[in-house]
Coordinates of C-alpha atoms and ligand atoms in Angstrom, one line a residue:
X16 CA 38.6 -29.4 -26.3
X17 CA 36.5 -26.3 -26.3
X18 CA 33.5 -25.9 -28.5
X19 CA 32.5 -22.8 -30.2
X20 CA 29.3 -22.1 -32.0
X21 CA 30.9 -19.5 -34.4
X22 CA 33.2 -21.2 -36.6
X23 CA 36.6 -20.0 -36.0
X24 CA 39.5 -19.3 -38.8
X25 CA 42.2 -20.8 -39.0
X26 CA 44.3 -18.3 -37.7
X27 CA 41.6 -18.0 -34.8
X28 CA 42.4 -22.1 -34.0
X29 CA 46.0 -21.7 -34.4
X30 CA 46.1 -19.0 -31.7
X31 CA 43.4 -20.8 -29.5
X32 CA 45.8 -23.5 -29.7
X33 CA 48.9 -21.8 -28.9
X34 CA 46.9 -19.9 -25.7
X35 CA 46.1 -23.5 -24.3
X36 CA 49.0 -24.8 -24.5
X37 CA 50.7 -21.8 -22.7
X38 CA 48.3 -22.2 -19.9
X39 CA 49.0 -26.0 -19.9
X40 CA 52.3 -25.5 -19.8
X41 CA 53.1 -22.1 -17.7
X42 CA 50.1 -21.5 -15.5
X43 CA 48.4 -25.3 -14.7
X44 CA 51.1 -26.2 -13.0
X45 CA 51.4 -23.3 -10.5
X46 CA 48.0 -21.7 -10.1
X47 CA 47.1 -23.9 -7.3
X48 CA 50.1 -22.8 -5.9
X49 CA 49.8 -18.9 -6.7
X50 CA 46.3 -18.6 -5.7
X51 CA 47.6 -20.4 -1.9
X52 CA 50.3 -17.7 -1.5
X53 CA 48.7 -14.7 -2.9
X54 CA 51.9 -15.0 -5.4
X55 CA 52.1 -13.0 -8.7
X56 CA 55.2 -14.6 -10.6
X57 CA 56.4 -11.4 -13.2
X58 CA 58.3 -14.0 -14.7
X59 CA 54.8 -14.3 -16.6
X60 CA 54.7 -10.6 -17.9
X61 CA 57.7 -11.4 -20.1
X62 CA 56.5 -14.9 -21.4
X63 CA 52.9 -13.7 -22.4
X64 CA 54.9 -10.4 -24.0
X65 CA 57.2 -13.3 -26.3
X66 CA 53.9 -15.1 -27.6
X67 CA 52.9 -11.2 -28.2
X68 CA 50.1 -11.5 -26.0
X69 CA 50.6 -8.3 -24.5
X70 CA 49.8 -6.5 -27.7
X71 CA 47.1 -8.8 -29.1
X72 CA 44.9 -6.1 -30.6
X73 CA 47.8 -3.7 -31.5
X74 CA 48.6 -3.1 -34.9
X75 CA 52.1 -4.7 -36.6
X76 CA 53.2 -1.3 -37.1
X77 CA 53.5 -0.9 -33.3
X78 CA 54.6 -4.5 -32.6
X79 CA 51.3 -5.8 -31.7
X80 CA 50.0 -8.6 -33.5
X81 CA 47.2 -6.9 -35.3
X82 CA 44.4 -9.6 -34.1
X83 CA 40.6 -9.3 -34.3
X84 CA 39.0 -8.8 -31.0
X85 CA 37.6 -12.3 -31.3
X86 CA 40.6 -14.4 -31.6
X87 CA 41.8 -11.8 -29.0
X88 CA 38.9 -13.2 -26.7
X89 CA 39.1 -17.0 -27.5
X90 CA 42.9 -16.8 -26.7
X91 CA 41.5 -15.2 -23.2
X92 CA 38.9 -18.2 -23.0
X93 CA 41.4 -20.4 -22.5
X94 CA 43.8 -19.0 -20.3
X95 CA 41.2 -18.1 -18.1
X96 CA 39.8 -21.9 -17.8
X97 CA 43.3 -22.6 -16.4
X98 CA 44.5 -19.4 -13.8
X99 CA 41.5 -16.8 -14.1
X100 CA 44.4 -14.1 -12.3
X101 CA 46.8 -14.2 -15.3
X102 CA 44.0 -13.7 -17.7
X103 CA 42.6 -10.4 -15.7
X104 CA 46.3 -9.2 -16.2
X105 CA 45.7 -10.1 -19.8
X106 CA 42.5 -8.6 -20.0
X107 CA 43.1 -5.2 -18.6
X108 CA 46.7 -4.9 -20.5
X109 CA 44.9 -5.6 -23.9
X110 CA 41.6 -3.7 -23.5
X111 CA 41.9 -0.7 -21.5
X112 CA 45.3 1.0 -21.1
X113 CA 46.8 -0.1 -24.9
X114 CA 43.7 0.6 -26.2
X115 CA 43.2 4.0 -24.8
X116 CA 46.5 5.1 -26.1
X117 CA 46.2 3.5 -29.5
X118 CA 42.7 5.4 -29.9
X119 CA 43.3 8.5 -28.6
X120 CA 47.4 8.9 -28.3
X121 CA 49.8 11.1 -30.3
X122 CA 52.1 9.2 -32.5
X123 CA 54.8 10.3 -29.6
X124 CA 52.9 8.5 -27.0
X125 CA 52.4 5.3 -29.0
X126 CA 56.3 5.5 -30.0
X127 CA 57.5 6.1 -25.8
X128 CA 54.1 3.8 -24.1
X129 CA 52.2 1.9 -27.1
X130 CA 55.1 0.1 -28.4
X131 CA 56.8 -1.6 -25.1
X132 CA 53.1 -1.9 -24.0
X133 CA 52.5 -4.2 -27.0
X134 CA 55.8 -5.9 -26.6
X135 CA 55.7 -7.1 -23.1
X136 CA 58.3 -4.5 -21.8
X137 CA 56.0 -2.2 -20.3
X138 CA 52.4 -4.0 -18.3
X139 CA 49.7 -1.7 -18.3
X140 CA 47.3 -0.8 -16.1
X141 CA 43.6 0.9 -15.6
X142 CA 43.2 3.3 -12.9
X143 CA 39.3 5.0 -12.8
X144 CA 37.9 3.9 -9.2
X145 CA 38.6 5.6 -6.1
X146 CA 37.9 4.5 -2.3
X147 CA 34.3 7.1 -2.4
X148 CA 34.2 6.3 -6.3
X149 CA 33.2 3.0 -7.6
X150 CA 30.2 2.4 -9.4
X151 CA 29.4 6.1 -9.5
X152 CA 32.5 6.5 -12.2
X153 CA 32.2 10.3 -12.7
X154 CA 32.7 11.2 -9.2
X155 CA 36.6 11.0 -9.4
X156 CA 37.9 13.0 -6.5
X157 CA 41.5 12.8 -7.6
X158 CA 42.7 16.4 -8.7
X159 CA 44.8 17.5 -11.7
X160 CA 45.4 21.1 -11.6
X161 CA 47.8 22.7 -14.8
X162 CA 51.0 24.3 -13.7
X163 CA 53.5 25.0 -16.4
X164 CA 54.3 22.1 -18.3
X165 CA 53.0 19.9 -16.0
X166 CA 49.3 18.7 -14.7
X167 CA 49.6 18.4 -10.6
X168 CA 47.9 15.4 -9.7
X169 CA 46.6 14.5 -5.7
X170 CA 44.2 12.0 -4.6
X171 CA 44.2 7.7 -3.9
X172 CA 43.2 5.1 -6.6
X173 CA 41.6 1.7 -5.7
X174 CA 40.7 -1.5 -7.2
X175 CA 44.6 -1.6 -10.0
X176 CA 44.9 -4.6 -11.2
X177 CA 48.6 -5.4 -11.8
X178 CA 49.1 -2.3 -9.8
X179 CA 52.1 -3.4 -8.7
X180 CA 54.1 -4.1 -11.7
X181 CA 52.6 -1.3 -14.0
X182 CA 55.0 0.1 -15.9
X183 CA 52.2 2.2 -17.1
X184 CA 48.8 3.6 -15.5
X185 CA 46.1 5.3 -17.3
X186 CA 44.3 7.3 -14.3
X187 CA 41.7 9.5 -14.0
X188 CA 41.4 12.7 -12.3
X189 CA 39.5 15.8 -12.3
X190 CA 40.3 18.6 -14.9
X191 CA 37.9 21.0 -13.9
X192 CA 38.8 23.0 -10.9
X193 CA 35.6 25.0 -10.7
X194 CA 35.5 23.1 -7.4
X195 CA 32.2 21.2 -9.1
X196 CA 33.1 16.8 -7.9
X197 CA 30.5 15.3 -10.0
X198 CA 30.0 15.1 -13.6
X199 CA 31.5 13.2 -16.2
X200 CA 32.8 16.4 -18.4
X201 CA 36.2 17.8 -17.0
X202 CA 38.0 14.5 -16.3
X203 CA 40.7 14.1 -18.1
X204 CA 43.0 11.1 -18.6
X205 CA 46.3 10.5 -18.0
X206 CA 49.2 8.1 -18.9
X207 CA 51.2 7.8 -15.5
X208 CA 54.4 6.2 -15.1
X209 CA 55.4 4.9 -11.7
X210 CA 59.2 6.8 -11.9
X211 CA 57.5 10.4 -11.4
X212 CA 57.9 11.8 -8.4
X213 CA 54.7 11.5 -5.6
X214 CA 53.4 8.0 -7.5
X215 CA 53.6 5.3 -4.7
X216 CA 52.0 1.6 -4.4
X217 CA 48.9 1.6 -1.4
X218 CA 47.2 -0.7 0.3
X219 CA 47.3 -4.6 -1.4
X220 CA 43.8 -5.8 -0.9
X221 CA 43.9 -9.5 0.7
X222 CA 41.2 -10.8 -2.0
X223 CA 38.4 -13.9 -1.8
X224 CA 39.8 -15.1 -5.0
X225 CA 42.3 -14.0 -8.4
X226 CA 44.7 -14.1 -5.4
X227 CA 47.7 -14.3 -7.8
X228 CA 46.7 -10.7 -9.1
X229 CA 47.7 -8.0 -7.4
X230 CA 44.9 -5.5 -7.0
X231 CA 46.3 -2.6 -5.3
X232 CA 45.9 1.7 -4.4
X233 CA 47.8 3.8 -6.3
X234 CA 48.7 7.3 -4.5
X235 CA 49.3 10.6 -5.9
X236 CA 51.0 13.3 -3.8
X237 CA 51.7 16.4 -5.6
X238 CA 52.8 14.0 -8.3
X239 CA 53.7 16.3 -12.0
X240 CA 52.4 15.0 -15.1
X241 CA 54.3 16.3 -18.1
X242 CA 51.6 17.9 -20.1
X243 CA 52.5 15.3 -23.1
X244 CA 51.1 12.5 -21.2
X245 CA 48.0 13.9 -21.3
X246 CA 46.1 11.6 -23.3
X247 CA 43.3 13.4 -25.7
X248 CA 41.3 16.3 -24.0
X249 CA 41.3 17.3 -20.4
X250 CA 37.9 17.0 -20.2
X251 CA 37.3 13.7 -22.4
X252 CA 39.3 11.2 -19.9
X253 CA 35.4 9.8 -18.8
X254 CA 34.2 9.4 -22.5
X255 CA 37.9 7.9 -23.2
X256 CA 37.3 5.5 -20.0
X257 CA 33.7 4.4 -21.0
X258 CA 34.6 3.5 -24.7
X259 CA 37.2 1.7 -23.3
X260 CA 35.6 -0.4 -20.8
X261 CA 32.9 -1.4 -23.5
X262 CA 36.0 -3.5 -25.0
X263 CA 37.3 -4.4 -21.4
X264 CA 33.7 -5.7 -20.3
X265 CA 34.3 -8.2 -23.3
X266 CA 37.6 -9.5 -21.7
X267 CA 35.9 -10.1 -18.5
X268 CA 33.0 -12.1 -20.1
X269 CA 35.8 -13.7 -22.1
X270 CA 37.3 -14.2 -18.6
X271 CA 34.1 -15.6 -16.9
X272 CA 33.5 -18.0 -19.9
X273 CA 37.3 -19.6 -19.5
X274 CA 36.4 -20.1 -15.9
X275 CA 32.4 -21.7 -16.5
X276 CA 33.9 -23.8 -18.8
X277 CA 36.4 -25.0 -17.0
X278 CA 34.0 -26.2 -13.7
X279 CA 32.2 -27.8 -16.3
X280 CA 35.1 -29.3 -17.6
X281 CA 36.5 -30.9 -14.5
X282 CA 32.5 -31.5 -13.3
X283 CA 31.7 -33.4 -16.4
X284 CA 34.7 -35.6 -16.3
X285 CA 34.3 -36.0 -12.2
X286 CA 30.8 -37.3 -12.6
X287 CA 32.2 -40.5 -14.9
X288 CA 34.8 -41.1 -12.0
X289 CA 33.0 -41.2 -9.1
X290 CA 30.7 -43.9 -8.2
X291 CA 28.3 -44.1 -5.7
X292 CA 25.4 -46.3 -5.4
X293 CA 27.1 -49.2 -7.5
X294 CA 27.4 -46.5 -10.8
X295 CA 29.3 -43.7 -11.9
X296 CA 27.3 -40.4 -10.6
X297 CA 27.0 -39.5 -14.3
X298 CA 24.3 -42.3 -14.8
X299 CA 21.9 -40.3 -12.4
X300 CA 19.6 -38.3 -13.9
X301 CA 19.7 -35.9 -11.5
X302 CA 23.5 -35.3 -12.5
X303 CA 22.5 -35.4 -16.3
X304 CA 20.1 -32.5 -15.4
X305 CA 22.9 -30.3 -13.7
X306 CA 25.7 -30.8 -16.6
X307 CA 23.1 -30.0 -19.1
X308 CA 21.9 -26.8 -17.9
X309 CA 25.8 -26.3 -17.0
X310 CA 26.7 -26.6 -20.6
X311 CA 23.6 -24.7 -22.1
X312 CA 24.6 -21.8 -20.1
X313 CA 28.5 -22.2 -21.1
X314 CA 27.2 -22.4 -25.0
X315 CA 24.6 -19.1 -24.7
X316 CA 27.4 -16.8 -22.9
X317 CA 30.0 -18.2 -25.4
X318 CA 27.9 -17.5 -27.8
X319 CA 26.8 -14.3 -26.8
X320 CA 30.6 -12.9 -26.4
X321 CA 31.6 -14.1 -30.0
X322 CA 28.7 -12.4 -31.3
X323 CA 29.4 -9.2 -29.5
X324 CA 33.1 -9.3 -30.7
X325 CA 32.1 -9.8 -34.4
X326 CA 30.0 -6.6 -34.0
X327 CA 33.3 -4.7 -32.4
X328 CA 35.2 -6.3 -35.2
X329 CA 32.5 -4.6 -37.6
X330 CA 32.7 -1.3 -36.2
X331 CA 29.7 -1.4 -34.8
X332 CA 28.5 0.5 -31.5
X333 CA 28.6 -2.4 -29.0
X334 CA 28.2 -0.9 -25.3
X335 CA 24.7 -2.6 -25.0
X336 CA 26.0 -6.2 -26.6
X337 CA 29.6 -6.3 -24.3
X338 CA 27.0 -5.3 -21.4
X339 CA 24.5 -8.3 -22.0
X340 CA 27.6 -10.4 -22.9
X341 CA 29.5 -9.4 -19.3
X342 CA 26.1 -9.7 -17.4
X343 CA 25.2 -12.8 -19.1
X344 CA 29.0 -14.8 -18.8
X345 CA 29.6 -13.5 -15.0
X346 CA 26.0 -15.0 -13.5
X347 CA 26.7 -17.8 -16.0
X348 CA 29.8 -19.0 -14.5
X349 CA 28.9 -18.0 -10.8
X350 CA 25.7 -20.6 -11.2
X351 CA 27.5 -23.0 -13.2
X352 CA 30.5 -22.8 -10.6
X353 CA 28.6 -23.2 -7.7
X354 CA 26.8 -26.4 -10.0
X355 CA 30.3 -28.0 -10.4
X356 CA 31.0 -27.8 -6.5
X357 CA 27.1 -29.5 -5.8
X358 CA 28.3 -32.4 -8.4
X359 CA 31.7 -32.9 -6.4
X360 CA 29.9 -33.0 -3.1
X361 CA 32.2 -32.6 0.2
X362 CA 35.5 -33.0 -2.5
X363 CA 34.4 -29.8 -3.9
X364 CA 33.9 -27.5 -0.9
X365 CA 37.8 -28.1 -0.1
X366 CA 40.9 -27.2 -1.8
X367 CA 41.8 -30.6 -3.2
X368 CA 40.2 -30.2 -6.4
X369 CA 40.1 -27.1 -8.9
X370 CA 36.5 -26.3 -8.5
X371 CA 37.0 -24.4 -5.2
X372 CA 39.1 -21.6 -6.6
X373 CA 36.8 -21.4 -10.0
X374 CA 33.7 -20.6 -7.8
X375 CA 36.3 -18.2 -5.6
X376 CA 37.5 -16.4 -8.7
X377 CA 34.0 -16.4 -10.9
X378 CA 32.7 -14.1 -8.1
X379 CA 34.7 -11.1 -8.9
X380 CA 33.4 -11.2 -12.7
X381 CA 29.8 -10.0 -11.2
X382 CA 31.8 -6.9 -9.9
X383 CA 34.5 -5.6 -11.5
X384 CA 34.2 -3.4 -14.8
X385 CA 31.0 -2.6 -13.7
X386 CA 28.1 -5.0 -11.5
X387 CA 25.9 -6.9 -12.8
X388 CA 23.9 -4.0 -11.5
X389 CA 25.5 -1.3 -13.7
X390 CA 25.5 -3.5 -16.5
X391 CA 21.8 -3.9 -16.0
X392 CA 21.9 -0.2 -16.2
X393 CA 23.5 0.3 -19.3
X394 CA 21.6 -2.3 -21.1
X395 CA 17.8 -0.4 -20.3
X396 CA 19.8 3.2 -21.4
X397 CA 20.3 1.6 -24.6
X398 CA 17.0 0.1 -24.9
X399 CA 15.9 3.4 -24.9
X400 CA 17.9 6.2 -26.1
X401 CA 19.0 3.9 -29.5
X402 CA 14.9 2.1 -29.6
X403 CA 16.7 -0.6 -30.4
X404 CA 13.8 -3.9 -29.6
X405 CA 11.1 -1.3 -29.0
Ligands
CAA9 N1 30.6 5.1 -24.6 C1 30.6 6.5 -24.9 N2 30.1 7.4 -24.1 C2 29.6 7.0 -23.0 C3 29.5 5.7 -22.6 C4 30.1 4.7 -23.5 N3 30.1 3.4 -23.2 N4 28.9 5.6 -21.4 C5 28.6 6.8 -21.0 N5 29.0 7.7 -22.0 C6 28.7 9.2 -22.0 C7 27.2 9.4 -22.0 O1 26.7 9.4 -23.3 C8 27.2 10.8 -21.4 O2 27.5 11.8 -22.4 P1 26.7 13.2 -22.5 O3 27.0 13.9 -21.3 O4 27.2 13.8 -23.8 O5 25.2 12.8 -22.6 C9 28.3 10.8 -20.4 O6 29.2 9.7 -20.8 C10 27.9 10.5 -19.0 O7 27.2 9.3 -19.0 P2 26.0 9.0 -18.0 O8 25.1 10.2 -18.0 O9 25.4 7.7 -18.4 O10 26.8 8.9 -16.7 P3 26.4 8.4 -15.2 O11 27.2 9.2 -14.2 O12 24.9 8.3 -15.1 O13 27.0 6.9 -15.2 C11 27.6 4.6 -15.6 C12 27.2 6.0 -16.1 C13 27.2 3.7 -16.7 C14 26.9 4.2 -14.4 C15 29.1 4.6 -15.4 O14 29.5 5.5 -14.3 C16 29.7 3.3 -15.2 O15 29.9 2.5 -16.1 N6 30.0 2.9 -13.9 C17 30.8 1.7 -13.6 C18 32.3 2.0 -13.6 C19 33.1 0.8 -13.9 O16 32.8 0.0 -14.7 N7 34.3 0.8 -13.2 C20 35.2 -0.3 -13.3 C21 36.6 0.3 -13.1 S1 37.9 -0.8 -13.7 C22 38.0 -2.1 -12.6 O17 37.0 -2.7 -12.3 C23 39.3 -2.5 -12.0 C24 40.2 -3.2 -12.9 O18 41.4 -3.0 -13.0 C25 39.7 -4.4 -13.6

């Protein structure tokens, strides 16, 4: 059962509901498994699209369910607690690449991309980072030159989630051709499909954990864009990425919160099993100690996302709060993950038990979308330029 301090809706617990039981039922009894063999079963890409998970934020009109980003984020809670790789492939899909299109596309690009997207025909995915391009975002090397009715696109993505099995790619690359490789204006963005000619599938990276997502490189060799896939401005594709990752930073705190509570989960129920000493563990107050300060952190960062959502869900502008909520939920569940593994001793420092791959996978939410570093970053910009606190 997992606890929320905003009360939920109805509809909020119904979905909630349905979420766990799909991850009871479709991932618990593989992700051991998956996460072993590096395996990504696609079989999954067409169940989550059934339950319409793949277009949870979409509106009805374009076959998406039409959700609030908080029951959007509480459904990614809980698959998250159970295989932390299908809810990154739920995360990107829902945040960045449908909602890219569904901000900024024509009404022909939502009809051909949006609507598959949002039915589970088409998976999406995010392509901004480069091999030389990571946390500096805006020094995309890839290069789109105009010729005719196409853009010419050349350069090497890194870091694609569901890379493999996109059907669509929103990628970045460099408008401007004054020769100028810095700066965040003259990037545009672009919806890529992996049928054009030039578009091929890189290196796989061989990951510490999410091992049943494939993160991947994406090439581009002389590769023609039709001019309508274009999405917005050639030189907005930056502003378009930004905006968007302030929604996808949500889905990886969301992500980092399923995974916390989890270890806390299967820590808390561990410490009434074992005995030692002629009691369970959980009568030691030392233990008592650890699960509290486990929980409190699980209850501020849960907190914290749900509040940040409720803003988006307001309108308001919410790059500082899905910064602090990211920041706050990735430390969160890298401390309370390496907690769970101290409570289990030598059982949880092998693979035996789930706590191994939760402390594994919670790393990468420090990272990707943005370091703890960058999101540090972010968070004193805002401070200042809005004077918001001072
Ligand atoms: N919303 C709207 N506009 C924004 C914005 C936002 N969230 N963030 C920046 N901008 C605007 C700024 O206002 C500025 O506009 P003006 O020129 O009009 O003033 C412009 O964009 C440039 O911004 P900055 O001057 O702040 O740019 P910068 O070069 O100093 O860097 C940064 C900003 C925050 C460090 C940014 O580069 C960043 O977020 N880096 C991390 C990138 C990242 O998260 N990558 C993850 C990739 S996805 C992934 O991980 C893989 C996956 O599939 C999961």
């Amino acid at each position: 059962m997992t606890w929320a301090l905003t009360p939920l809706t109805e509809e909020q617990r119904a979905i909630q509901s349905t979420a766990r039981e799909f991850a009871q039922r479709e991932l618990a009894p593989h992700a051991d498994a998956w996460d072993r063999d590096a395996h990504f079963e696609p079989s999954i890409i067409g169940k989550l699209g059934a339950l319409g998970f793949l277009g949870m934020m979409v509106p009805e009109e374009y076959g998406g369910l039409g959700l609030d980003s908080l029951t959007y984020l509480v459904a990614l809670e809980e698959i998250a607690a159970v295989d932390a790789s299908t809810a990154v492939l739920v995360s990107v899909h829902n945040s960045l690449p449908t909602q890219m299109i569904q901000r900024w596309g024509t009404e022909d690009q939502k009809e051909r991309f949006l609507k598959p997207m949002a039915r589970g025909e088409l998976l999406g995915a995010f392509a901004l980072s480069e091999p030389d391009s990571g946390s500096d975002a805006a020094s995309v090397r890839t290069q789109a030159n105009p010729d005719g009715d196409c853009w010419v696109l050349d350069g090497t993505k890194a870091w694609v989630t569901s890379g493999t099995h996109a059907g669509v790619v929103l990628a970045m690359a460099r408008t401007d051709c004054s020769g100028d490789r810095r700066g965040a204006r003259g990037i545009g963005a672009f919806i890529v499909t992996p049928d054009l000619h030039g578009y091929s599938v890189g290196k796989k990276e061989d990951k510490m954990g999410l091992r049943a997502s494939p993160t991947v490189q994406l090439r581009f060799d002389n590769m023609r864009v039709p001019v309508e896939n274009l999405l917005g401005e050639p030189d907005m594709g930056f502003f378009h990425a930004m905006q968007s990752l302030d929604t996808g930073r949500l889905g990886i705190a969301a992500q980092a919160v399923g995974i916390a509570q989890a270890a806390l989960t299967h820590a808390s129920r561990y410490a009434a099993e074992r005995r030692q000493f002629g009691k369970p563990i959980k009568e030691f107050q030392a233990i008592q100690f650890r699960l509290a300060d486990m929980a409190t952190r699980v209850a501020a960062s849960r907190a914290l996302l749900h509040a940040a959502a409720t803003a988006r869900d307001r309108g308001q502008h919410i790059t500082q709060f899905s910064a602090m909520a990211k920041l706050m939920a990735s430390e969160a569940a890298m401390w309370v993950t390496t907690q769970a593994i101290q409570i289990f001793g030598g059982y949880g420092y092998v693979k035996d038990y789930p706590v191994e791959r939760l402390f594994r996978d919670a790393k990468v939410t420090e990272i990707y979308e943005g370091t703890s570093e960058i999101q540090r970053i972010v968070i004193a910009r805002e401070l200042y330029s809005r004077g918001i606190w001072t």
